[in-house]
Coordinates of C-alpha atoms and ligand atoms in Angstrom, one line a residue:
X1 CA -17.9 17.2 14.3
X2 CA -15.6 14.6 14.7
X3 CA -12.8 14.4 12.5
X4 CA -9.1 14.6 11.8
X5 CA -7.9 17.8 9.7
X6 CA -8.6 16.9 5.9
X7 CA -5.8 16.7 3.1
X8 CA -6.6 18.5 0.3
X9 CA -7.5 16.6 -2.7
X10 CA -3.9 15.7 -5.0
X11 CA -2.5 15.0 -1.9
X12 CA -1.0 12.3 0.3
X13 CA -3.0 12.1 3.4
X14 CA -1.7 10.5 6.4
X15 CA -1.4 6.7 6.0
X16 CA -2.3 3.8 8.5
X17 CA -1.9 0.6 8.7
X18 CA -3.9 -2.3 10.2
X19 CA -2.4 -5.9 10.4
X20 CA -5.5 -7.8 11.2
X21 CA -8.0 -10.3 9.7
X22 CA -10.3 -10.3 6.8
X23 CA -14.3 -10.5 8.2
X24 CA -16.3 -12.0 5.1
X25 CA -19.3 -10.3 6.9
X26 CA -17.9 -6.9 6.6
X27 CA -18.7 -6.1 10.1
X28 CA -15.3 -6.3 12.1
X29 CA -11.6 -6.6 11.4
X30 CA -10.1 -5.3 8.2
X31 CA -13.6 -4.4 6.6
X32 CA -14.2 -2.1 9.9
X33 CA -10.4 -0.4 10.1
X34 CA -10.8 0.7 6.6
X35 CA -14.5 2.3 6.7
X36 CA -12.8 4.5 10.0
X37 CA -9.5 5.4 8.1
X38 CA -11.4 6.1 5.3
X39 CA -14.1 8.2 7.3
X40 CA -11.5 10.0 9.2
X41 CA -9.7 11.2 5.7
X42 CA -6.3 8.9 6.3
X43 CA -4.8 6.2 3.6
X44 CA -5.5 2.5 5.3
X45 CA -2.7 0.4 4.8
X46 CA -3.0 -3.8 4.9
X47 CA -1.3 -6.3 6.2
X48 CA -4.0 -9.3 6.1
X49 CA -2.7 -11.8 8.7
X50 CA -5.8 -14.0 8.6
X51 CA -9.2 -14.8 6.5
X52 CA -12.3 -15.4 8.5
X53 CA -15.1 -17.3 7.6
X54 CA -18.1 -15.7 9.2
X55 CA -21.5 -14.1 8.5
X56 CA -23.8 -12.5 11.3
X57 CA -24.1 -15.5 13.0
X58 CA -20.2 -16.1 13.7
X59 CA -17.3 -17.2 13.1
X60 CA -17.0 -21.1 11.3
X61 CA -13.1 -21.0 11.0
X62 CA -10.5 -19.1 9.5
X63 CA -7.9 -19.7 7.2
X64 CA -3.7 -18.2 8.4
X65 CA -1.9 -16.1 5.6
X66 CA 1.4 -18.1 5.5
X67 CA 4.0 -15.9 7.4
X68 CA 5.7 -14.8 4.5
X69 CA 3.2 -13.4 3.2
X70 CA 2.0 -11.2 6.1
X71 CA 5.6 -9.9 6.7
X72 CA 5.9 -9.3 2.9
X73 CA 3.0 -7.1 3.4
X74 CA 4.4 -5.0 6.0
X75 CA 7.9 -4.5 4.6
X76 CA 6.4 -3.7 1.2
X77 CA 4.3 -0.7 2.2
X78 CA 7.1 0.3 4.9
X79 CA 9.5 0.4 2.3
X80 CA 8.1 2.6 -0.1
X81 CA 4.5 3.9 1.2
X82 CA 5.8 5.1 4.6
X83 CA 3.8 4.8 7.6
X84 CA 2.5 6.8 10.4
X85 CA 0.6 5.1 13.0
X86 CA -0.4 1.2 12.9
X87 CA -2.9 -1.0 15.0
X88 CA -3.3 -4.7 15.3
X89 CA -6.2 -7.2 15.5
X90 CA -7.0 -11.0 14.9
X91 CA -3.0 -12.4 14.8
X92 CA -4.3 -16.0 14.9
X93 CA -1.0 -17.3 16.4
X94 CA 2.4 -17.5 18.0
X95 CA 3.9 -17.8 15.2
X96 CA 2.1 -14.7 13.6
X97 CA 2.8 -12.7 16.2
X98 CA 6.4 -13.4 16.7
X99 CA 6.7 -12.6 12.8
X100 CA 4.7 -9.7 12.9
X101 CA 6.8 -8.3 16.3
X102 CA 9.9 -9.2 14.3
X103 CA 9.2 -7.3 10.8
X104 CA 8.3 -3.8 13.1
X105 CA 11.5 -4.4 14.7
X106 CA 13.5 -5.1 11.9
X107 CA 11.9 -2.0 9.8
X108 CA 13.0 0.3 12.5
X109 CA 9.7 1.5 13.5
X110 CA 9.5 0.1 17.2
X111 CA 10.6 3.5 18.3
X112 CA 9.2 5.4 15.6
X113 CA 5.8 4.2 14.3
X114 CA 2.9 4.4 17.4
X115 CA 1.6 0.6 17.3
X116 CA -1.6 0.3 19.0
X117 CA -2.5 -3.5 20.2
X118 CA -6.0 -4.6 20.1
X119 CA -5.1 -8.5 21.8
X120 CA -7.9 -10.0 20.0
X121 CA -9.2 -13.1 21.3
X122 CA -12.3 -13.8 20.4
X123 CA -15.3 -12.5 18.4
X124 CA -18.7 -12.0 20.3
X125 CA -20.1 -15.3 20.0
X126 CA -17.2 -16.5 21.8
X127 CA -15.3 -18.0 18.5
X128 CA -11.7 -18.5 19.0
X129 CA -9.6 -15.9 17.0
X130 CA -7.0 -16.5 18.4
X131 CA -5.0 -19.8 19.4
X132 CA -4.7 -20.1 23.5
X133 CA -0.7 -20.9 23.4
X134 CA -0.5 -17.7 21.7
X135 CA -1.5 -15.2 24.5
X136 CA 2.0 -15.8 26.1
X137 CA 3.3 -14.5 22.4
X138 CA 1.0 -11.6 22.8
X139 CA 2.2 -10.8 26.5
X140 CA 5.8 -10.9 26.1
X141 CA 7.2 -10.3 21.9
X142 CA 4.3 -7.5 20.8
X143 CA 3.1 -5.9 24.1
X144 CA 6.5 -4.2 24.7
X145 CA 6.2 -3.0 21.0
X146 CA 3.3 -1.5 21.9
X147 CA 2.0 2.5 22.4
X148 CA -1.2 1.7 23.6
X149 CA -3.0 -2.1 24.3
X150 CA -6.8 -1.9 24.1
X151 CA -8.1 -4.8 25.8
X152 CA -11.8 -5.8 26.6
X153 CA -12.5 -7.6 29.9
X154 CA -12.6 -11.1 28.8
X155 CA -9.5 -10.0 27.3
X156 CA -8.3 -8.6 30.3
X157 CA -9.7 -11.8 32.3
X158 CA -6.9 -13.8 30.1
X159 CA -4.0 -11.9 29.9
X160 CA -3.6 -10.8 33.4
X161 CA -6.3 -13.1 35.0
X162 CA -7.7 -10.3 36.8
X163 CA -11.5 -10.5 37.0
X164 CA -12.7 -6.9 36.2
X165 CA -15.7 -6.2 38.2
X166 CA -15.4 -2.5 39.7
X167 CA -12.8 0.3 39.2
X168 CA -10.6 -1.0 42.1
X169 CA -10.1 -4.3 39.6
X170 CA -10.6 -2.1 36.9
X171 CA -7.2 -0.5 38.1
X172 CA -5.3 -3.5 39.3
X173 CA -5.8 -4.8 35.6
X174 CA -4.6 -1.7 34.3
X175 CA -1.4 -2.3 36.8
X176 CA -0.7 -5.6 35.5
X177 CA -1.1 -4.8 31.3
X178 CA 1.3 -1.8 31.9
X179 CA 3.9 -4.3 33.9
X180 CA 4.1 -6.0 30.5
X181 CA 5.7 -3.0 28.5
X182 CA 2.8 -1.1 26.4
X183 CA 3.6 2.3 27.0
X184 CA -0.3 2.6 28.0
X185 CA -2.6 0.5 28.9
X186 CA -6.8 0.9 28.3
X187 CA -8.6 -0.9 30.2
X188 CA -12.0 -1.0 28.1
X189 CA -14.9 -1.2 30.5
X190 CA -17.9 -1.9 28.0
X191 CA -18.8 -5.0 29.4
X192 CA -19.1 -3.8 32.7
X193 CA -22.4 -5.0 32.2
X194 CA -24.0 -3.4 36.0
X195 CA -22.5 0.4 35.2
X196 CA -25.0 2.4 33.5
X197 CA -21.5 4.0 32.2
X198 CA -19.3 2.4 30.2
X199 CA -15.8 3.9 31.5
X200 CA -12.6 3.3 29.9
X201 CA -9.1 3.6 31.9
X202 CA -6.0 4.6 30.5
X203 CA -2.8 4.3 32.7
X204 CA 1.2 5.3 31.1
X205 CA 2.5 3.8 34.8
X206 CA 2.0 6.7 36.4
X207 CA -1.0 8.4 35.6
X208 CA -4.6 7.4 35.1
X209 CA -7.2 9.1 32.5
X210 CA -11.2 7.8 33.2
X211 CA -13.1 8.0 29.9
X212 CA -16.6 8.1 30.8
X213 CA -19.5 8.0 27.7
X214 CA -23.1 6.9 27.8
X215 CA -23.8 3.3 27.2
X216 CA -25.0 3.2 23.9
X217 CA -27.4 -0.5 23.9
X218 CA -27.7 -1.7 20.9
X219 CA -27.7 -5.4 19.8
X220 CA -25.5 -4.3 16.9
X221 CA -21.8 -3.7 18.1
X222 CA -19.4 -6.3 15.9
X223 CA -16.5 -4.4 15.1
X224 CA -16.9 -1.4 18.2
X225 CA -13.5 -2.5 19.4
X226 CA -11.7 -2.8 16.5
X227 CA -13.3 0.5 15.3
X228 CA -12.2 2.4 18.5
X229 CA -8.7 0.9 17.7
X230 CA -8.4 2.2 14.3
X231 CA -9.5 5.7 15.2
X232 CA -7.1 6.0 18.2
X233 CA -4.4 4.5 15.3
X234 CA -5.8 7.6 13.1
X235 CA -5.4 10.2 15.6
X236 CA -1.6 9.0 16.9
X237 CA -0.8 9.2 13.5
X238 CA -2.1 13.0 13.6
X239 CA 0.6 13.7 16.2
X240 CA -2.6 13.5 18.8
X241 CA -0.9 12.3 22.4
X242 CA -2.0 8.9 23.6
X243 CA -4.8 10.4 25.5
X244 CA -6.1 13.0 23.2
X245 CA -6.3 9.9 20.9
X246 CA -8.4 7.8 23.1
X247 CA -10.8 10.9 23.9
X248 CA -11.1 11.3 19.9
X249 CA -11.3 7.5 19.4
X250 CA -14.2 7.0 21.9
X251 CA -16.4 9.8 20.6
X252 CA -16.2 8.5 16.8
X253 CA -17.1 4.6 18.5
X254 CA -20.0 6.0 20.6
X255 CA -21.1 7.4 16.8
X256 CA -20.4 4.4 15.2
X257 CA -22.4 2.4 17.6
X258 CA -25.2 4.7 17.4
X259 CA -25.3 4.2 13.5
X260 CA -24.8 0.6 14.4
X261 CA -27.3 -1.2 11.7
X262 CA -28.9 -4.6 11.8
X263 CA -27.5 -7.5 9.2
X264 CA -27.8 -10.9 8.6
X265 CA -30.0 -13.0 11.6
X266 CA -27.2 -12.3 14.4
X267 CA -25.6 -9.1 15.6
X268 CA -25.1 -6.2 13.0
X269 CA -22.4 -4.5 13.1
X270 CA -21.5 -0.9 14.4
X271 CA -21.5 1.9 11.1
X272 CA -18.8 4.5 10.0
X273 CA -20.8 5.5 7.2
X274 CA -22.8 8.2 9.5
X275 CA -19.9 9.9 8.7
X276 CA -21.5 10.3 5.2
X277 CA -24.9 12.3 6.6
X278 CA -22.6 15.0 6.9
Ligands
PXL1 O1 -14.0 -7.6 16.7 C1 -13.0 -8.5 16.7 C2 -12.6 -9.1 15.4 C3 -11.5 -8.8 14.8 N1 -11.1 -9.3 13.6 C4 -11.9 -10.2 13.0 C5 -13.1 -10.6 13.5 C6 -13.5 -10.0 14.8 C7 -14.7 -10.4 15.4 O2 -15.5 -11.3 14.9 O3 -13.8 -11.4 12.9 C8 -11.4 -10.7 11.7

């Protein structure tokens, strides 16, 4: 079974964080980060940086938390809650994710707190998620910040320009995200659409990790990456190391995805709530 060791109940499990955006569908973003923490037994924190207007069909247009705000959010539960591991998603903007790189830095948890990056850019249906002056922002104030960035290959494709289209690219890519100070890079291979695999590479600068697991095709997978960024997030903040938590964040996705359900007219989105069958 999949699954992080279980606090007893009376006490405080393990707590994480997501700083990401609100999906009104339910499917992806904040609604998907808490279903994981909560089926992996951990306390999900929030720090809503954005709130999407979107239903199965798509994205049409989201509305930015005023900065404030999404800092107040973060030194709030920092303060007092305590935090152990932290992932981000949709940050909208520059200006998000300079204040966002700034608060972690200025709560003294750059060195302390894992902080896995999810660059978000887009949803499926191609809606913008996140403003195009702002992948420079990405690249250079939170990627040094981070433990581990989890890109996709359009992702990939816009941060480093590198066309990922076999594992020679695949690694090249993997080259350039580390050059850009994560302390590991995953290069997520899912829409490798001609492998019959679906292999993920993980590289700390020195060493590669291949993470090979079966395809799973279904037309329902909103949410799969922010889901496999939430329970690698889950498992740093069980003291896993970076590549034990991509193993144990890959198995619970490929569950998730095969649980995926169908909702709305468009693409359904991938389900944590297996978890519940036992
Ligand atoms: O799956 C990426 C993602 C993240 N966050 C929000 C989203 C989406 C995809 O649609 O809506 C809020």
């Amino acid at each position: 079974m999949i699954q992080l060791p279980l606090t007893p109940p009376g006490q405080t499990p393990l707590r994480v964080m997501t700083i990401a955006g609100s999906d009104s569908g339910g499917g992806a973003g904040i609604q998907a980060d808490l279903r994981t923490f909560a089926m992996l037994g951990v306390h999900g924190l929030v720090a809503v940086t954005a709130v999407t207007v979107q239903n199965s069909m798509g994205v049409k247009g989201f509305h930015e938390i005023p900065l404030d705000v999404i800092t107040g959010q973060i030194e709030a539960v920092a303060s007092d809650i305590g935090v152990q591991a932290a992932k981000t998603g949709m940050l909208a903007s520059s200006a998000i994710i300079g204040a966002v790189a700034d608060t972690w830095r200025r709560q003294g948890m750059a060195d302390t707190v894992p902080l896995v990056v999810d660059p978000v850019c887009a949803s499926m249906h191609g809606d913008p998620l996140l403003h195009p002056s702002a992948l420079d922002s990405l690249k250079s104030q939170l990627f040094p910040l981070a433990t581990v960035v989890t890109p996709n290959l359009d992702e990939v494709r816009l941060l480093t320009g590198i066309d990922v289209v076999d594992s020679d690219t695949q690694r090249a890519a993997a080259h350039a995200l580390h050059a850009l100070g994560p302390k590991w890079a995953l290069v997520k291979g899912g829409h490798l659409r001609a492998s019959s695999q679906s292999p993920d590479l993980l590289f700390d600068g020195t060493d590669f990790f291949e993470f090979d697991t079966a395809r799973i095709d279904t037309g329902h997978d909103h949410g799969a990456g922010d889901t496999l960024a939430a329970a690698i997030a889950s498992a740093l903040a069980n003291g896993s190391t970076v590549p034990d938590a991509v193993a144990f964040g890959k198995r619970w996705v490929t569950e998730c995805l095969r649980a995926a359900y169908p909702l709305g007219h468009g693409h359904g989105p991938v389900s944590a709530l297996f978890r519940l069958n036992g």
